[in-house]
Short mmCIF file of C-alpha atoms in Angstrom, two decimals:
data_model
loop_
_atom_site.label_atom_id
_atom_site.label_comp_id
_atom_site.label_asym_id
_atom_site.label_seq_id
_atom_site.Cartn_x
_atom_site.Cartn_y
_atom_site.Cartn_z
CA MET Z 9 -81.24 -97.43 9.06
CA SER Z 10 -81.13 -101.14 8.05
CA ASN Z 11 -80.92 -101.95 4.31
CA GLU Z 12 -80.35 -105.15 2.59
CA ARG Z 13 -79.77 -105.30 -1.04
CA ILE Z 14 -80.09 -108.51 -3.16
CA GLU Z 15 -77.95 -109.21 -5.98
CA PHE Z 16 -79.21 -111.14 -9.15
CA ILE Z 17 -76.37 -113.00 -10.94
CA GLU Z 18 -77.07 -112.94 -14.69
CA LYS Z 19 -77.81 -116.41 -16.09
CA PRO Z 20 -80.04 -117.79 -18.82
CA ALA Z 21 -83.91 -117.61 -17.37
CA LEU Z 22 -85.46 -121.19 -17.24
CA ILE Z 23 -88.82 -119.45 -18.97
CA ASN Z 24 -87.89 -116.87 -21.18
CA ASN Z 25 -89.38 -115.74 -24.62
CA GLN Z 26 -89.36 -119.19 -26.03
CA ALA Z 27 -92.33 -119.70 -23.93
CA ARG Z 28 -95.35 -117.95 -25.89
CA LEU Z 29 -98.71 -117.43 -24.67
CA LEU Z 30 -101.28 -118.39 -27.52
CA TYR Z 31 -104.65 -117.89 -25.77
CA VAL Z 32 -106.73 -117.69 -22.64
CA SER Z 33 -110.08 -119.06 -22.32
CA SER Z 34 -112.85 -119.43 -19.75
CA SER Z 35 -115.34 -122.27 -20.68
CA LYS Z 36 -118.41 -123.72 -19.04
CA TYR Z 37 -120.68 -126.42 -20.30
CA GLU Z 38 -124.28 -125.42 -21.99
CA GLY Z 39 -125.46 -128.34 -23.73
CA ASP Z 40 -123.72 -127.56 -26.86
CA TRP Z 41 -120.33 -129.12 -25.95
CA HIS Z 42 -118.82 -131.37 -28.38
CA SER Z 43 -116.42 -133.67 -27.11
CA GLN Z 44 -113.83 -134.91 -29.75
CA LEU Z 45 -110.19 -136.40 -29.30
CA HIS Z 46 -107.67 -133.72 -30.91
CA SER Z 47 -104.19 -132.62 -30.26
CA HIS Z 48 -102.24 -129.34 -30.54
CA HIS Z 49 -98.78 -128.62 -31.52
CA PHE Z 50 -98.86 -126.41 -27.93
CA THR Z 51 -99.15 -127.32 -24.65
CA GLU Z 52 -102.49 -126.73 -22.58
CA LEU Z 53 -103.00 -126.12 -18.81
CA PHE Z 54 -106.51 -126.54 -17.61
CA TYR Z 55 -107.98 -125.50 -14.46
CA VAL Z 56 -111.34 -126.61 -13.29
CA THR Z 57 -113.08 -123.68 -11.69
CA LYS Z 58 -116.51 -125.41 -11.11
CA GLY Z 59 -118.53 -128.56 -11.40
CA CYS Z 60 -117.03 -131.98 -12.53
CA GLY Z 61 -116.40 -133.99 -15.67
CA GLY Z 62 -113.82 -136.24 -17.05
CA PHE Z 63 -110.97 -136.21 -19.54
CA LYS Z 64 -109.47 -138.80 -21.85
CA ILE Z 65 -105.96 -138.26 -22.50
CA GLY Z 66 -104.43 -141.14 -24.97
CA ALA Z 67 -105.53 -144.51 -23.38
CA ASP Z 68 -106.35 -143.07 -20.25
CA GLU Z 69 -109.57 -141.50 -18.59
CA PHE Z 70 -110.24 -140.03 -15.22
CA ASN Z 71 -112.47 -137.69 -13.52
CA VAL Z 72 -111.96 -134.28 -12.65
CA GLN Z 73 -113.45 -131.66 -10.22
CA GLU Z 74 -113.24 -128.30 -8.72
CA ASN Z 75 -109.68 -127.31 -8.38
CA ASP Z 76 -107.95 -130.14 -10.42
CA PHE Z 77 -105.40 -129.11 -12.63
CA VAL Z 78 -104.53 -130.57 -15.75
CA ILE Z 79 -101.33 -130.21 -18.21
CA ILE Z 80 -101.28 -131.70 -21.62
CA ASN Z 81 -98.18 -131.72 -23.28
CA PRO Z 82 -98.04 -131.02 -27.44
CA ASN Z 83 -99.43 -133.77 -29.74
CA THR Z 84 -100.92 -135.58 -27.11
CA MET Z 85 -104.70 -136.73 -28.03
CA HIS Z 86 -107.15 -135.66 -25.64
CA THR Z 87 -110.85 -134.50 -25.07
CA GLU Z 88 -113.16 -132.88 -21.99
CA VAL Z 89 -116.36 -134.00 -21.06
CA SER Z 90 -118.79 -132.63 -18.65
CA ARG Z 91 -121.50 -133.98 -16.27
CA ASP Z 92 -124.97 -132.64 -16.83
CA ARG Z 93 -125.84 -132.54 -13.22
CA ASN Z 94 -122.77 -130.54 -12.29
CA PRO Z 95 -121.66 -128.89 -15.45
CA LEU Z 96 -117.81 -128.35 -15.82
CA GLU Z 97 -116.31 -125.11 -16.11
CA TYR Z 98 -112.62 -124.54 -16.53
CA ILE Z 99 -110.05 -121.83 -17.45
CA VAL Z 100 -107.57 -123.02 -20.18
CA ILE Z 101 -104.21 -121.58 -21.47
CA ALA Z 102 -102.43 -122.65 -24.43
CA ILE Z 103 -98.42 -122.33 -24.29
CA ASP Z 104 -95.97 -122.35 -27.33
CA GLY Z 105 -92.61 -123.50 -27.13
CA ILE Z 106 -92.54 -125.59 -23.97
CA SER Z 107 -93.49 -128.83 -22.71
CA PHE Z 108 -93.48 -130.38 -19.28
CA GLU Z 109 -91.24 -133.26 -18.36
CA ILE Z 110 -93.07 -136.43 -17.05
CA PRO Z 111 -91.51 -137.87 -14.28
CA GLU Z 112 -89.76 -140.79 -15.31
CA ASN Z 113 -91.50 -143.50 -13.41
CA SER Z 114 -94.56 -142.26 -14.81
CA LEU Z 115 -96.33 -144.23 -17.54
CA LYS Z 116 -98.84 -141.32 -18.27
CA ASP Z 117 -98.00 -138.50 -20.86
CA TYR Z 118 -99.90 -135.71 -18.87
CA ILE Z 119 -99.88 -134.30 -15.27
CA SER Z 120 -102.85 -134.12 -13.04
CA CYS Z 121 -103.14 -132.71 -9.51
CA ASN Z 122 -105.28 -130.85 -7.11
CA TYR Z 123 -104.74 -127.09 -5.89
CA ALA Z 124 -107.30 -126.60 -3.71
CA ASN Z 125 -104.64 -125.79 -1.08
CA TYR Z 126 -103.19 -123.03 -3.40
CA LYS Z 127 -106.61 -122.05 -5.32
CA ASN Z 128 -105.85 -118.38 -4.23
CA GLU Z 129 -102.75 -118.11 -5.66
CA ILE Z 130 -103.30 -119.84 -8.89
CA LEU Z 131 -106.50 -118.37 -9.57
CA PHE Z 132 -105.65 -114.67 -8.93
CA TYR Z 133 -103.10 -115.23 -12.20
CA LEU Z 134 -105.69 -117.23 -14.20
CA ASN Z 135 -108.60 -114.89 -13.45
CA LEU Z 136 -106.40 -111.90 -14.31
CA MET Z 137 -105.51 -113.10 -17.61
CA VAL Z 138 -109.03 -113.89 -18.52
CA LYS Z 139 -109.96 -110.22 -17.28
CA GLU Z 140 -106.99 -108.80 -19.25
CA SER Z 141 -107.91 -110.70 -22.57
CA GLN Z 142 -111.46 -109.69 -22.42
CA ALA Z 143 -110.87 -106.22 -21.78
CA LYS Z 144 -108.09 -105.76 -24.24
CA ASN Z 145 -106.69 -102.53 -22.52
CA GLU Z 146 -103.48 -101.14 -23.90
CA LEU Z 147 -100.43 -103.65 -23.41
CA TYR Z 148 -102.65 -106.36 -22.40
CA ASP Z 149 -100.93 -108.83 -24.61
CA ASP Z 150 -97.80 -108.44 -22.82
CA MET Z 151 -99.64 -108.40 -19.23
CA CYS Z 152 -100.91 -111.63 -20.05
CA GLN Z 153 -97.49 -112.81 -21.14
CA GLN Z 154 -95.61 -111.62 -17.93
CA LEU Z 155 -98.69 -113.27 -15.86
CA MET Z 156 -98.15 -116.49 -17.54
CA GLN Z 157 -94.66 -116.51 -16.85
CA VAL Z 158 -95.16 -116.13 -13.18
CA LEU Z 159 -97.94 -118.94 -13.26
CA LEU Z 160 -95.52 -121.15 -14.61
CA ILE Z 161 -92.91 -120.61 -11.86
CA ASN Z 162 -95.58 -121.10 -9.34
CA ILE Z 163 -96.55 -124.47 -10.85
CA LEU Z 164 -92.77 -125.51 -11.25
CA ARG Z 165 -92.52 -124.91 -7.54
CA LEU Z 166 -95.48 -126.17 -6.72
CA ASN Z 167 -95.16 -129.93 -8.69
CA ARG Z 168 -91.32 -129.89 -8.36
CA ILE Z 169 -91.35 -130.34 -12.23
CA ASN Z 170 -89.33 -129.05 -15.18
CA VAL Z 171 -90.05 -127.68 -18.44
CA SER Z 172 -88.27 -127.94 -21.54
CA LEU Z 173 -87.98 -125.96 -24.62
CA THR Z 174 -89.44 -127.59 -27.90
CA GLN Z 175 -88.89 -126.93 -31.20
CA GLY Z 176 -92.06 -124.53 -31.64
CA LYS Z 177 -92.83 -125.80 -34.86
CA THR Z 178 -95.73 -123.57 -36.14
CA ILE Z 179 -98.23 -125.36 -38.26
CA ARG Z 180 -99.46 -122.82 -40.56
CA LYS Z 181 -102.80 -121.41 -40.78
CA GLU Z 182 -104.18 -123.03 -43.68
CA ILE Z 183 -102.58 -126.40 -42.45
CA PHE Z 184 -103.78 -126.16 -38.96
CA MET Z 185 -107.33 -125.01 -40.43
CA ILE Z 186 -107.38 -128.43 -42.59
CA LYS Z 187 -105.98 -130.44 -39.26
CA ASN Z 188 -108.70 -129.02 -37.14
CA TYR Z 189 -111.37 -129.76 -39.93
CA ILE Z 190 -110.67 -133.54 -40.17
CA ASP Z 191 -110.37 -133.60 -36.25
CA ARG Z 192 -113.82 -132.36 -36.11
CA ASN Z 193 -115.34 -134.24 -39.39
CA TYR Z 194 -113.30 -137.58 -39.34
CA HIS Z 195 -116.83 -139.34 -39.43
CA LYS Z 196 -117.64 -137.77 -42.57
CA GLU Z 197 -116.59 -138.49 -46.20
CA ILE Z 198 -113.41 -136.20 -46.97
CA THR Z 199 -111.02 -136.32 -49.98
CA LEU Z 200 -108.51 -134.06 -51.26
CA ASP Z 201 -111.01 -132.29 -53.11
CA THR Z 202 -113.21 -131.38 -50.00
CA LEU Z 203 -110.16 -129.79 -48.27
CA ALA Z 204 -108.83 -128.21 -51.41
CA GLU Z 205 -112.40 -126.35 -51.82
CA LYS Z 206 -111.89 -125.39 -48.00
CA THR Z 207 -108.97 -123.77 -48.12
CA HIS Z 208 -108.92 -122.67 -51.62
CA MET Z 209 -105.79 -124.24 -52.24
CA ASN Z 210 -104.36 -126.65 -55.02
CA LYS Z 211 -105.00 -130.45 -53.68
CA PHE Z 212 -101.47 -131.32 -54.57
CA TYR Z 213 -99.83 -128.62 -53.06
CA LEU Z 214 -102.31 -129.12 -49.99
CA ALA Z 215 -101.18 -132.53 -49.52
CA HIS Z 216 -97.39 -131.83 -49.87
CA GLU Z 217 -97.49 -128.96 -47.41
CA PHE Z 218 -99.66 -130.75 -44.89
CA LYS Z 219 -97.46 -133.65 -44.99
CA ASN Z 220 -94.40 -131.20 -44.26
CA ASP Z 221 -96.30 -129.82 -41.18
CA VAL Z 222 -98.00 -132.70 -39.85
CA GLY Z 223 -95.68 -135.33 -40.76
CA VAL Z 224 -98.31 -137.71 -42.99
CA SER Z 225 -100.73 -136.98 -45.74
CA PRO Z 226 -104.08 -135.45 -45.18
CA ILE Z 227 -106.09 -138.78 -45.95
CA SER Z 228 -103.40 -140.60 -43.79
CA TYR Z 229 -104.17 -138.45 -40.90
CA LEU Z 230 -107.71 -139.10 -41.57
CA LEU Z 231 -107.30 -142.84 -41.09
CA GLN Z 232 -105.25 -142.52 -38.25
CA ARG Z 233 -108.04 -140.47 -36.36
CA ARG Z 234 -110.68 -143.01 -37.77
CA ILE Z 235 -108.49 -145.93 -35.96
CA TYR Z 236 -107.80 -144.11 -32.77
CA GLU Z 237 -111.60 -143.13 -32.16
CA SER Z 238 -112.37 -146.97 -33.56
CA LYS Z 239 -110.02 -148.28 -30.39
CA TYR Z 240 -111.97 -146.22 -27.86
CA LEU Z 241 -115.57 -147.68 -29.44
CA LEU Z 242 -114.47 -151.00 -29.48
CA ARG Z 243 -113.19 -150.89 -25.87
CA ASP Z 244 -115.73 -148.70 -24.12
CA THR Z 245 -119.19 -149.39 -25.95
CA ASP Z 246 -121.01 -152.33 -27.11
CA LEU Z 247 -121.69 -151.11 -30.83
CA SER Z 248 -121.07 -153.66 -33.23
CA ILE Z 249 -118.23 -153.63 -35.35
CA SER Z 250 -120.23 -153.28 -38.50
CA GLN Z 251 -121.87 -150.00 -36.30
CA ILE Z 252 -118.41 -148.66 -35.88
CA SER Z 253 -117.54 -148.88 -39.29
CA THR Z 254 -120.27 -146.69 -40.44
CA ILE Z 255 -120.24 -144.05 -37.39
CA LEU Z 256 -116.61 -143.41 -38.19
CA GLY Z 257 -116.96 -142.99 -42.40
CA PHE Z 258 -115.36 -146.06 -43.53
CA SER Z 259 -116.87 -147.07 -47.25
CA SER Z 260 -117.27 -151.00 -45.90
CA LEU Z 261 -116.79 -153.24 -43.16
CA SER Z 262 -114.19 -154.88 -44.72
CA TYR Z 263 -112.17 -151.63 -45.57
CA PHE Z 264 -112.26 -151.13 -41.78
CA ALA Z 265 -111.11 -154.50 -40.77
CA GLN Z 266 -108.31 -153.97 -43.23
CA ALA Z 267 -107.17 -150.97 -42.19
CA PHE Z 268 -107.66 -151.66 -38.42
CA LYS Z 269 -105.35 -154.76 -38.57
CA LYS Z 270 -102.90 -153.03 -40.51
CA SER Z 271 -102.45 -150.37 -38.04
CA THR Z 272 -102.72 -152.46 -34.95
CA ASN Z 273 -101.89 -156.00 -36.02
CA PHE Z 274 -105.28 -157.10 -34.77
CA SER Z 275 -108.40 -157.46 -36.00
CA PRO Z 276 -111.30 -154.94 -34.84
CA LEU Z 277 -112.79 -158.52 -33.06
CA GLN Z 278 -109.44 -159.39 -31.47
CA TYR Z 279 -108.82 -155.76 -29.97
CA ARG Z 280 -112.55 -155.96 -28.63
CA LYS Z 281 -111.81 -159.29 -26.91
CA ASN Z 282 -108.32 -157.97 -25.29
CA HIS Z 283 -109.44 -154.79 -24.26
CA GLN Z 284 -113.19 -154.09 -24.09
CA LYS Z 285 -114.30 -153.19 -20.50
CA TYR Z 286 -117.68 -154.73 -20.60
CA ASN Z 287 -115.95 -158.18 -20.67
CA LYS Z 288 -116.33 -160.18 -17.81
#
């Protein structure tokens, strides 16, 4: 009888309990898709299962199709869009506690690739995670956590990249709700009183705790979101500067111009001339 015994040397695991699965979701475009730039304190992994669409990550925009895989690190502004003729479908998982190391020669703050040659292996784990999370049988969360770790190891092997541990700073539920509300409603009139009413918190306590978790006050974060979106509208549309100011909820054109220049050192018109794709 032949026998082969393989010993495992005890050493710290590269992917240990620091990597925590937050959610797994299967999404399909059905006409009610609202594509808005946003960010998270955790890492998101997208696998396109059908259709085609596009991603906007930071200053980059690119198309995606079936079997494309996109990794978005924490605190990276992004959104995804679908194509009406061939609706986008994807599976996304969110992981707290780790980020993926971007190659030194890359100017991007994300990783994208196509897994058509490895779709059977990758989709096996993703689909099983979706099935487990939907059925919610006994110990389903433990099962999904273990599947996530196996999936990560496969991704690291295929892409020859590393992961690094993040501080895993958790934004409290109330603060996350405020941040998410601002991300989705930055074009509306928002005040501290508005946010306090949404969360039933004292507005001064709310402002203090938001700054502790996010790094800036709620109103400063609102202004940052509007400026960020205005760059996209100035660069990628032919809307007038006055229209952009109104669409984004600025109280006046002069206030928009002043806030934009303070943030970028350019007036909106100068920024458009330097960056607009419509210029020839």
